[in-house]
PDB file of C-alpha atoms and ligand atoms in Angstrom:
ATOM      1  CA  MET A   1      -0.736  -3.808  -0.937  1.00 87.00           C
ATOM      2  CA  ARG A   2       0.095  -4.139   3.031  1.00 94.00           C
ATOM      3  CA  VAL A   3      -0.689  -0.858   4.923  1.00 97.00           C
ATOM      4  CA  LEU A   4       0.564   0.535   8.800  1.00 98.00           C
ATOM      5  CA  LEU A   5      -1.939   1.452  10.386  1.00 98.00           C
ATOM      6  CA  VAL A   6      -0.363   3.727  13.665  1.00 98.00           C
ATOM      7  CA  GLU A   7      -3.476   4.673  15.834  1.00 97.00           C
ATOM      8  CA  ASP A   8      -3.835   4.297  19.544  1.00 96.00           C
ATOM      9  CA  ASP A   9      -7.020   5.740  18.887  1.00 96.00           C
ATOM     10  CA  ASP A  10      -9.821   2.451  19.137  1.00 96.00           C
ATOM     11  CA  ARG A  11     -12.297   4.190  17.763  1.00 95.00           C
ATOM     12  CA  ILE A  12     -11.274   5.864  14.849  1.00 95.00           C
ATOM     13  CA  ALA A  13      -8.553   2.789  13.980  1.00 97.00           C
ATOM     14  CA  VAL A  14     -11.278   0.876  13.300  1.00 97.00           C
ATOM     15  CA  ASP A  15     -13.198   3.063  11.057  1.00 97.00           C
ATOM     16  CA  VAL A  16      -9.776   3.486   9.059  1.00 97.00           C
ATOM     17  CA  GLU A  17      -9.192  -0.151   9.101  1.00 97.00           C
ATOM     18  CA  ARG A  18     -12.428  -1.287   7.727  1.00 97.00           C
ATOM     19  CA  ALA A  19     -12.321   1.557   4.870  1.00 97.00           C
ATOM     20  CA  LEU A  20      -9.067   0.549   4.034  1.00 96.00           C
ATOM     21  CA  VAL A  21     -10.006  -3.406   3.768  1.00 94.00           C
ATOM     22  CA  ALA A  22     -13.038  -2.262   1.497  1.00 93.00           C
ATOM     23  CA  ALA A  23     -10.292  -0.705  -0.467  1.00 92.00           C
ATOM     24  CA  GLY A  24      -8.650  -3.845  -0.998  1.00 90.00           C
ATOM     25  CA  TYR A  25      -5.401  -3.157   1.197  1.00 94.00           C
ATOM     26  CA  LEU A  26      -4.400  -5.880   3.910  1.00 94.00           C
ATOM     27  CA  VAL A  27      -3.946  -3.914   7.071  1.00 96.00           C
ATOM     28  CA  GLU A  28      -1.722  -4.086   9.821  1.00 96.00           C
ATOM     29  CA  ARG A  29      -2.343  -2.438  13.145  1.00 97.00           C
ATOM     30  CA  ALA A  30       0.544  -0.563  16.048  1.00 97.00           C
ATOM     31  CA  LYS A  31      -1.253   0.718  19.047  1.00 97.00           C
ATOM     32  CA  ASN A  32       1.986   3.406  20.198  1.00 97.00           C
ATOM     33  CA  GLY A  33       5.376   3.893  19.059  1.00 96.00           C
ATOM     34  CA  GLU A  34       7.382   1.836  19.497  1.00 97.00           C
ATOM     35  CA  ASP A  35       6.067  -0.830  17.908  1.00 97.00           C
ATOM     36  CA  ALA A  36       5.209   1.087  15.056  1.00 97.00           C
ATOM     37  CA  TRP A  37       8.599   1.830  14.587  1.00 97.00           C
ATOM     38  CA  PHE A  38       9.944  -2.122  15.048  1.00 97.00           C
ATOM     39  CA  LEU A  39       7.320  -2.670  12.304  1.00 96.00           C
ATOM     40  CA  GLY A  40       8.005   0.253   9.638  1.00 96.00           C
ATOM     41  CA  ASP A  41      11.893  -0.807  10.183  1.00 95.00           C
ATOM     42  CA  THR A  42      11.007  -4.437   9.743  1.00 92.00           C
ATOM     43  CA  GLU A  43       7.989  -5.061   7.523  1.00 91.00           C
ATOM     44  CA  ASP A  44       7.672  -3.633   3.557  1.00 89.00           C
ATOM     45  CA  TYR A  45       4.636  -1.554   3.398  1.00 94.00           C
ATOM     46  CA  VAL A  46       2.705   0.369   0.642  1.00 93.00           C
ATOM     47  CA  ALA A  47       2.460   3.128   2.919  1.00 96.00           C
ATOM     48  CA  VAL A  48       1.800   3.882   6.270  1.00 98.00           C
ATOM     49  CA  VAL A  49      -0.789   6.071   8.292  1.00 98.00           C
ATOM     50  CA  LEU A  50       0.726   7.475  11.068  1.00 97.00           C
ATOM     51  CA  ASP A  51      -1.353   9.639  13.757  1.00 96.00           C
ATOM     52  CA  LEU A  52       1.526  11.855  15.679  1.00 94.00           C
ATOM     53  CA  GLY A  53      -0.436  11.794  19.015  1.00 92.00           C
ATOM     54  CA  LEU A  54       0.848   8.316  20.240  1.00 93.00           C
ATOM     55  CA  PRO A  55       1.749   6.680  23.514  1.00 91.00           C
ATOM     56  CA  GLY A  56       5.528   6.314  24.396  1.00 88.00           C
ATOM     57  CA  MET A  57       7.209   7.105  21.103  1.00 93.00           C
ATOM     58  CA  ASP A  58       5.204  10.205  19.388  1.00 93.00           C
ATOM     59  CA  GLY A  59       4.471   9.480  15.519  1.00 94.00           C
ATOM     60  CA  LEU A  60       6.875  12.957  14.721  1.00 94.00           C
ATOM     61  CA  ALA A  61       9.792  10.872  16.848  1.00 95.00           C
ATOM     62  CA  VAL A  62       8.798   7.590  14.412  1.00 97.00           C
ATOM     63  CA  LEU A  63       9.087   9.464  11.444  1.00 96.00           C
ATOM     64  CA  LYS A  64      12.231  10.937  12.142  1.00 95.00           C
ATOM     65  CA  ARG A  65      14.118   7.189  13.043  1.00 96.00           C
ATOM     66  CA  TRP A  66      12.386   5.869   9.814  1.00 96.00           C
ATOM     67  CA  ARG A  67      13.748   8.882   8.127  1.00 94.00           C
ATOM     68  CA  GLY A  68      17.238   8.276   9.920  1.00 93.00           C
ATOM     69  CA  SER A  69      17.335   4.714   9.285  1.00 93.00           C
ATOM     70  CA  GLY A  70      16.718   5.054   5.125  1.00 92.00           C
ATOM     71  CA  ARG A  71      13.258   3.805   4.979  1.00 92.00           C
ATOM     72  CA  ALA A  72      11.713   5.621   2.477  1.00 90.00           C
ATOM     73  CA  THR A  73       7.926   4.206   2.571  1.00 94.00           C
ATOM     74  CA  PRO A  74       5.817   7.146   1.949  1.00 95.00           C
ATOM     75  CA  VAL A  75       3.864   8.400   5.063  1.00 97.00           C
ATOM     76  CA  LEU A  76       0.458   9.817   6.027  1.00 97.00           C
ATOM     77  CA  VAL A  77       0.476  11.705   8.728  1.00 96.00           C
ATOM     78  CA  LEU A  78      -2.947  12.481  11.013  1.00 94.00           C
ATOM     79  CA  THR A  79      -2.331  15.694  12.922  1.00 89.00           C
ATOM     80  CA  ALA A  80      -4.697  17.325  15.258  1.00 82.00           C
ATOM     81  CA  ARG A  81      -7.504  19.634  14.379  1.00 71.00           C
ATOM     82  CA  GLY A  82      -6.028  22.857  13.340  1.00 72.00           C
ATOM     83  CA  SER A  83      -2.267  22.416  13.812  1.00 79.00           C
ATOM     84  CA  TRP A  84      -0.427  24.087  11.706  1.00 81.00           C
ATOM     85  CA  ALA A  85       3.030  23.231  13.715  1.00 83.00           C
ATOM     86  CA  GLU A  86       1.997  19.726  13.280  1.00 84.00           C
ATOM     87  CA  LYS A  87       1.486  19.887   9.792  1.00 84.00           C
ATOM     88  CA  VAL A  88       5.009  21.930   9.417  1.00 86.00           C
ATOM     89  CA  GLU A  89       6.805  19.538  11.818  1.00 87.00           C
ATOM     90  CA  GLY A  90       5.952  16.496  10.035  1.00 86.00           C
ATOM     91  CA  ILE A  91       6.349  17.617   6.597  1.00 86.00           C
ATOM     92  CA  ASP A  92       9.842  18.776   7.988  1.00 88.00           C
ATOM     93  CA  ALA A  93      10.061  14.824   9.585  1.00 89.00           C
ATOM     94  CA  GLY A  94       9.704  13.685   6.447  1.00 91.00           C
ATOM     95  CA  ALA A  95       5.821  13.436   5.931  1.00 94.00           C
ATOM     96  CA  ASP A  96       4.798  12.846   2.596  1.00 94.00           C
ATOM     97  CA  ASP A  97       1.243  14.455   2.956  1.00 94.00           C
ATOM     98  CA  TYR A  98      -1.189  15.047   6.224  1.00 93.00           C
ATOM     99  CA  LEU A  99      -4.897  15.237   7.057  1.00 94.00           C
ATOM    100  CA  ALA A 100      -5.780  16.948   9.761  1.00 92.00           C
ATOM    101  CA  LYS A 101      -9.046  15.299  12.428  1.00 91.00           C
ATOM    102  CA  PRO A 102     -11.510  14.933  11.877  1.00 92.00           C
ATOM    103  CA  PHE A 103     -11.533  13.705   8.049  1.00 94.00           C
ATOM    104  CA  GLN A 104     -13.302  12.589   5.692  1.00 95.00           C
ATOM    105  CA  MET A 105     -12.130   8.604   4.863  1.00 96.00           C
ATOM    106  CA  GLU A 106     -12.212   9.230   0.650  1.00 95.00           C
ATOM    107  CA  GLU A 107      -9.779  12.495   1.552  1.00 96.00           C
ATOM    108  CA  LEU A 108      -7.786   9.709   3.324  1.00 97.00           C
ATOM    109  CA  LEU A 109      -8.371   7.073   0.657  1.00 96.00           C
ATOM    110  CA  ALA A 110      -7.219   9.694  -1.957  1.00 94.00           C
ATOM    111  CA  ARG A 111      -4.583  11.013  -0.461  1.00 95.00           C
ATOM    112  CA  LEU A 112      -3.229   7.649   0.772  1.00 95.00           C
ATOM    113  CA  ARG A 113      -3.672   6.305  -3.167  1.00 92.00           C
ATOM    114  CA  SER A 114      -1.864   9.228  -4.495  1.00 91.00           C
ATOM    115  CA  VAL A 115       1.498   8.882  -1.915  1.00 93.00           C
ATOM    116  CA  ILE A 116       1.451   5.555  -3.434  1.00 91.00           C
ATOM    117  CA  ARG A 117       1.440   6.532  -6.351  1.00 87.00           C
ATOM    118  CA  ARG A 118       3.878   9.185  -6.498  1.00 86.00           C
ATOM    119  CA  SER A 119       6.043   6.749  -4.145  1.00 85.00           C
ATOM    120  CA  ALA A 120       6.281   4.459  -7.099  1.00 79.00           C
ATOM    121  CA  GLY A 121       7.448   7.292 -10.077  1.00 75.00           C
ATOM    122  CA  HIS A 122       3.579   7.378 -11.003  1.00 70.00           C
ATOM    123  CA  ALA A 123       2.353  10.829 -10.853  1.00 62.00           C
ATOM    124  CA  SER A 124      -0.792  10.154 -12.945  1.00 63.00           C
ATOM    125  CA  SER A 125      -3.838   9.346 -11.141  1.00 57.00           C
ATOM    126  CA  VAL A 126      -4.612   6.924 -14.104  1.00 56.00           C
ATOM    127  CA  ALA A 127      -3.088   3.768 -13.219  1.00 77.00           C
ATOM    128  CA  SER A 128      -2.283   1.868 -16.658  1.00 82.00           C
ATOM    129  CA  VAL A 129       0.135   0.182 -18.800  1.00 85.00           C
ATOM    130  CA  GLY A 130      -0.640  -0.369 -22.412  1.00 87.00           C
ATOM    131  CA  ALA A 131      -4.165  -1.171 -22.690  1.00 90.00           C
ATOM    132  CA  LEU A 132      -4.412  -2.092 -19.432  1.00 92.00           C
ATOM    133  CA  ALA A 133      -5.553   0.260 -17.215  1.00 91.00           C
ATOM    134  CA  LEU A 134      -6.590   0.276 -12.947  1.00 90.00           C
ATOM    135  CA  ASP A 135      -9.237   2.040 -11.982  1.00 87.00           C
ATOM    136  CA  GLU A 136      -8.548   2.153  -8.185  1.00 83.00           C
ATOM    137  CA  ARG A 137     -11.558   3.736  -6.485  1.00 80.00           C
ATOM    138  CA  ALA A 138     -13.696   1.077  -8.364  1.00 84.00           C
ATOM    139  CA  MET A 139     -11.015  -1.752  -7.410  1.00 87.00           C
ATOM    140  CA  LYS A 140     -11.558  -2.866 -11.099  1.00 90.00           C
ATOM    141  CA  VAL A 141      -9.163  -3.723 -14.079  1.00 93.00           C
ATOM    142  CA  SER A 142      -9.685  -2.921 -17.893  1.00 93.00           C
ATOM    143  CA  LEU A 143      -8.321  -4.492 -20.984  1.00 94.00           C
ATOM    144  CA  GLY A 144      -8.352  -1.840 -24.023  1.00 91.00           C
ATOM    145  CA  GLY A 145     -11.724  -0.943 -22.046  1.00 90.00           C
ATOM    146  CA  ALA A 146     -13.123  -4.139 -21.694  1.00 95.00           C
ATOM    147  CA  PRO A 147     -14.369  -4.456 -17.741  1.00 95.00           C
ATOM    148  CA  VAL A 148     -12.041  -7.947 -16.711  1.00 96.00           C
ATOM    149  CA  ASP A 149     -13.263  -9.834 -13.876  1.00 96.00           C
ATOM    150  CA  LEU A 150     -10.829 -10.207 -11.422  1.00 95.00           C
ATOM    151  CA  SER A 151     -10.956 -12.062  -7.814  1.00 94.00           C
ATOM    152  CA  PRO A 152     -10.094  -9.915  -4.782  1.00 91.00           C
ATOM    153  CA  LEU A 153      -6.806 -11.844  -5.125  1.00 93.00           C
ATOM    154  CA  GLU A 154      -6.125 -11.268  -8.467  1.00 96.00           C
ATOM    155  CA  TYR A 155      -7.095  -7.781  -8.264  1.00 94.00           C
ATOM    156  CA  ARG A 156      -4.863  -7.275  -5.525  1.00 93.00           C
ATOM    157  CA  LEU A 157      -1.932  -9.374  -7.734  1.00 95.00           C
ATOM    158  CA  VAL A 158      -2.484  -7.142 -10.714  1.00 95.00           C
ATOM    159  CA  ALA A 159      -2.133  -3.473  -8.610  1.00 92.00           C
ATOM    160  CA  TYR A 160       0.804  -4.364  -6.818  1.00 93.00           C
ATOM    161  CA  LEU A 161       2.525  -5.730 -10.375  1.00 94.00           C
ATOM    162  CA  MET A 162       1.550  -2.161 -11.930  1.00 92.00           C
ATOM    163  CA  LEU A 163       2.279  -0.047  -8.815  1.00 88.00           C
ATOM    164  CA  ARG A 164       5.981  -2.247  -9.302  1.00 90.00           C
ATOM    165  CA  ARG A 165       5.918  -2.064 -13.355  1.00 90.00           C
ATOM    166  CA  GLY A 166       9.035  -2.120 -14.899  1.00 91.00           C
ATOM    167  CA  ARG A 167      10.954  -3.912 -11.635  1.00 92.00           C
ATOM    168  CA  VAL A 168      11.466  -7.907 -11.151  1.00 96.00           C
ATOM    169  CA  VAL A 169       9.023  -8.257  -7.992  1.00 95.00           C
ATOM    170  CA  PRO A 170      10.251 -11.191  -5.430  1.00 94.00           C
ATOM    171  CA  GLN A 171       8.039 -14.019  -4.837  1.00 92.00           C
ATOM    172  CA  GLN A 172       8.014 -13.429  -1.295  1.00 90.00           C
ATOM    173  CA  GLU A 173       6.952  -9.510  -1.383  1.00 91.00           C
ATOM    174  CA  LEU A 174       4.613 -10.523  -3.951  1.00 93.00           C
ATOM    175  CA  ILE A 175       2.975 -13.561  -1.520  1.00 91.00           C
ATOM    176  CA  GLU A 176       3.082 -10.435   1.246  1.00 89.00           C
ATOM    177  CA  ASN A 177       1.520  -7.574  -0.654  1.00 90.00           C
ATOM    178  CA  VAL A 178      -1.414 -10.502  -1.781  1.00 92.00           C
ATOM    179  CA  TYR A 179      -2.365 -12.556   1.024  1.00 90.00           C
ATOM    180  CA  GLY A 180      -0.735 -10.851   3.737  1.00 83.00           C
ATOM    181  CA  GLN A 181       0.428 -11.957   7.048  1.00 69.00           C
ATOM    182  CA  ASP A 182      -1.102 -15.789   6.215  1.00 67.00           C
ATOM    183  CA  GLU A 183       1.433 -18.147   5.433  1.00 70.00           C
ATOM    184  CA  GLN A 184       1.225 -19.400   1.275  1.00 77.00           C
ATOM    185  CA  SER A 185       3.292 -21.141  -0.624  1.00 80.00           C
ATOM    186  CA  SER A 186       5.137 -20.576  -3.608  1.00 81.00           C
ATOM    187  CA  ASN A 187       2.659 -23.216  -5.680  1.00 86.00           C
ATOM    188  CA  ALA A 188      -0.065 -21.084  -4.454  1.00 90.00           C
ATOM    189  CA  ILE A 189       1.147 -17.736  -5.842  1.00 92.00           C
ATOM    190  CA  GLU A 190       2.011 -19.656  -9.229  1.00 92.00           C
ATOM    191  CA  VAL A 191      -1.781 -20.582  -9.263  1.00 94.00           C
ATOM    192  CA  LEU A 192      -3.113 -17.384  -8.945  1.00 95.00           C
ATOM    193  CA  VAL A 193      -0.790 -16.032 -11.937  1.00 96.00           C
ATOM    194  CA  GLY A 194      -1.777 -18.716 -14.039  1.00 97.00           C
ATOM    195  CA  ARG A 195      -4.954 -17.742 -13.423  1.00 97.00           C
ATOM    196  CA  VAL A 196      -4.526 -13.678 -14.186  1.00 97.00           C
ATOM    197  CA  ARG A 197      -2.229 -14.826 -17.423  1.00 97.00           C
ATOM    198  CA  ARG A 198      -5.371 -16.649 -18.707  1.00 96.00           C
ATOM    199  CA  LYS A 199      -8.229 -13.386 -18.269  1.00 96.00           C
ATOM    200  CA  LEU A 200      -5.355 -10.625 -19.309  1.00 95.00           C
ATOM    201  CA  GLY A 201      -2.751 -12.391 -21.553  1.00 93.00           C
ATOM    202  CA  SER A 202       0.531 -14.414 -20.753  1.00 93.00           C
ATOM    203  CA  GLU A 203       2.330 -11.121 -21.775  1.00 93.00           C
ATOM    204  CA  TRP A 204       1.314  -9.296 -19.011  1.00 94.00           C
ATOM    205  CA  ILE A 205       2.866 -11.135 -16.498  1.00 96.00           C
ATOM    206  CA  GLU A 206       6.887 -12.538 -17.005  1.00 95.00           C
ATOM    207  CA  THR A 207       7.633 -14.757 -14.649  1.00 94.00           C
ATOM    208  CA  ARG A 208      12.152 -14.640 -13.709  1.00 93.00           C
ATOM    209  CA  ARG A 209      12.644 -18.016 -12.650  1.00 90.00           C
ATOM    210  CA  GLY A 210      14.462 -17.666  -9.207  1.00 89.00           C
ATOM    211  CA  PHE A 211      14.010 -13.737  -9.064  1.00 92.00           C
ATOM    212  CA  GLY A 212       9.958 -13.372  -9.104  1.00 95.00           C
ATOM    213  CA  TYR A 213       7.293 -11.688 -11.231  1.00 97.00           C
ATOM    214  CA  LEU A 214       7.449  -8.720 -13.994  1.00 95.00           C
ATOM    215  CA  MET A 215       4.980  -6.537 -15.005  1.00 94.00           C
ATOM    216  CA  PRO A 216       7.413  -4.839 -18.169  1.00 92.00           C
ATOM    217  CA  GLU A 217       6.903  -1.213 -18.630  1.00 86.00           C
ATOM    218  CA  HIS A 218       5.620  -1.324 -22.013  1.00 77.00           C
ATOM    219  CA  ILE A 219       3.254  -3.965 -23.747  1.00 73.00           C
ATOM    220  CA  ALA A 220       3.899  -4.068 -27.935  1.00 62.00           C
TER     221      ALA A 220
HETATM  222 CA1   CA B   1      -3.398   9.852  19.165  1.00 85.97          CA
END
């Protein structure tokens, strides 16, 4: 669950990064528009938190360039306090939601979860597949109402596959969203998948040899 955080203000960025990490996301940060644009154009993130006031290329220009080249990554824009013009411009430029500074960290997390869900085509606030349910706020997974004890890595694996349910997730994409930029072997992810299968049951994660992993949308 990689998130790109674009913020030039170190004080705000440190607070937001801490909150995102505590909520289970892997965070990469850009401090200026050029770096932000490059990362968003070349890497895959589940979402971007984008400050509009940046040195160099501003946030609106970055967003317009991404959307202009077909990048559909959900973007939560941070606007200056009370600036309705920035909100309007941000939404016109393709932002999925906005948040005015100063903001409560809980609201940022709630809005981020919401844009990620909607981008994956899930409007409901309850992430569930059959008897499997994901509580993103508590970072907990339950099966048939019973809590499943997962490590942080196992949780990220389940959360990402649930987000992309019904779709085959390539092994490399899964590695990046579970481990971040750390080099990890395909063997490591297979071991992790094996551990999760033992906890949930093997039917929840299918292996498609040579393609990746799939959480089916419907479990009989
Ligand atoms: Ca700024």
